[in-house]
XYZ file of C-alpha atoms in Angstrom:
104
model
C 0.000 0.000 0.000
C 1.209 3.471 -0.843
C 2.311 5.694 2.155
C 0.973 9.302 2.007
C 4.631 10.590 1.377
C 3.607 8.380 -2.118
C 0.214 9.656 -2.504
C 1.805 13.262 -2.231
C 4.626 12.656 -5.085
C 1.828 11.562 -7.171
C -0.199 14.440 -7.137
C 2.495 16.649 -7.994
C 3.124 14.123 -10.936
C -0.427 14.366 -12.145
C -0.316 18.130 -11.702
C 2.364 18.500 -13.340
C 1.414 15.881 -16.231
C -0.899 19.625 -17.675
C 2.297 21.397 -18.040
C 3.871 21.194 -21.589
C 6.696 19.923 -21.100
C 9.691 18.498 -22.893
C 12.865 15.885 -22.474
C 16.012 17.692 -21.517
C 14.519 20.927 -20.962
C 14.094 22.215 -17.560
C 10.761 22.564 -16.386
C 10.319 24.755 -13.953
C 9.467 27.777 -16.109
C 6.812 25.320 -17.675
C 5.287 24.088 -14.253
C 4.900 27.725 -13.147
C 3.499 28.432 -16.085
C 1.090 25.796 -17.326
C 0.730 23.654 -14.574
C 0.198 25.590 -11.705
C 2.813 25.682 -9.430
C 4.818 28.167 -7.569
C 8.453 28.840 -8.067
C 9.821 27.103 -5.003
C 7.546 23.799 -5.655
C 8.543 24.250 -9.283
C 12.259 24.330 -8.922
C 12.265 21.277 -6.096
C 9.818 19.207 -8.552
C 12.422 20.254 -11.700
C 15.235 18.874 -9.161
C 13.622 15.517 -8.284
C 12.308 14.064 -11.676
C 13.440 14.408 -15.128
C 10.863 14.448 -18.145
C 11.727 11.233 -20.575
C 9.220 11.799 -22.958
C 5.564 13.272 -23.514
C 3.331 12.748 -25.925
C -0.089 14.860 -26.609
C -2.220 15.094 -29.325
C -5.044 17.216 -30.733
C -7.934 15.736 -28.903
C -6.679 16.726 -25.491
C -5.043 13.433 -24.712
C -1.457 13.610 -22.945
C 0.779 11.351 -21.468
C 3.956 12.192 -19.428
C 6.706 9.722 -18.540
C 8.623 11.107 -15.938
C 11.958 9.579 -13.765
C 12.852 9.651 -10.529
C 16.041 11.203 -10.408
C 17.054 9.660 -7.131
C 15.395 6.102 -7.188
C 15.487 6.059 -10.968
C 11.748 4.736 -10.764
C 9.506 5.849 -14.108
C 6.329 7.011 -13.268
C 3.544 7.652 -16.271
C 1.222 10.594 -15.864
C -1.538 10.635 -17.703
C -3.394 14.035 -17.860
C -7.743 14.305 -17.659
C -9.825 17.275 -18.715
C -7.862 19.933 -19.588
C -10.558 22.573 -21.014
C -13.733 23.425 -21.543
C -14.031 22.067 -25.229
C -12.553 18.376 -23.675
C -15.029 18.435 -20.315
C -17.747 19.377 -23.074
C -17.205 16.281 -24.792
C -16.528 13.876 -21.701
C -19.953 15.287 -20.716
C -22.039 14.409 -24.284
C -19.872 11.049 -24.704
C -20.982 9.769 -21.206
C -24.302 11.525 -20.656
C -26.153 11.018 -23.757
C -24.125 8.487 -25.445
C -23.006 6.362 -22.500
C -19.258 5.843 -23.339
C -16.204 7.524 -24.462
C -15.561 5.412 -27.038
C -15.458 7.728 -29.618
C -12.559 10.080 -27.629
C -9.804 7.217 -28.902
């Protein structure tokens, strides 16, 4: 079972998982920026993990792999809603069609 130290680390990987973000760039500009974050939680989270790869596409979707820089452990983010135009489709796929299917 995850500790709550664990549970922490992975909401700052799913928050930052809405930044745009790229592999060998430092992040901490784009966490402040995109993602929400202040400086100092920016600049410790930019310290800690390294971005491998990310991938996001027109529909909304993005993925984030992201590395523990200490434990060398990989951790996948994988961002939700991000806007209005993407929570106004999860709403018509699931209310009036029943699944989101058609969001692949």
């Amino acid at each position: 079972m995850a500790t709550i130290n664990q549970y922490f680390e992975f909401s700052l990987l799913a928050q930052a998982s809405y930044a745009n973000l790229a592999p060998n760039v430092y992040p901490a500009p784009e966490l402040q920026n995109t993602a929400d974050f202040a400086q100092q939680q920016a600049n410790t989270f930019a310290l800690g993990y390294t971005v491998l790869s990310q991938r996001t596409d027109a529909n909304g979707f993005s993925a984030t792999l992201f590395q523990n820089n200490v434990t060398g452990e990989k951790i996948l983010a994988i961002r939700g809603t991000n806007d209005l135009f993407d929570g106004l489709t999860d709403i018509v796929d699931i209310a009036f069609l029943g699944t989101t299917a058609l969001q692949l």
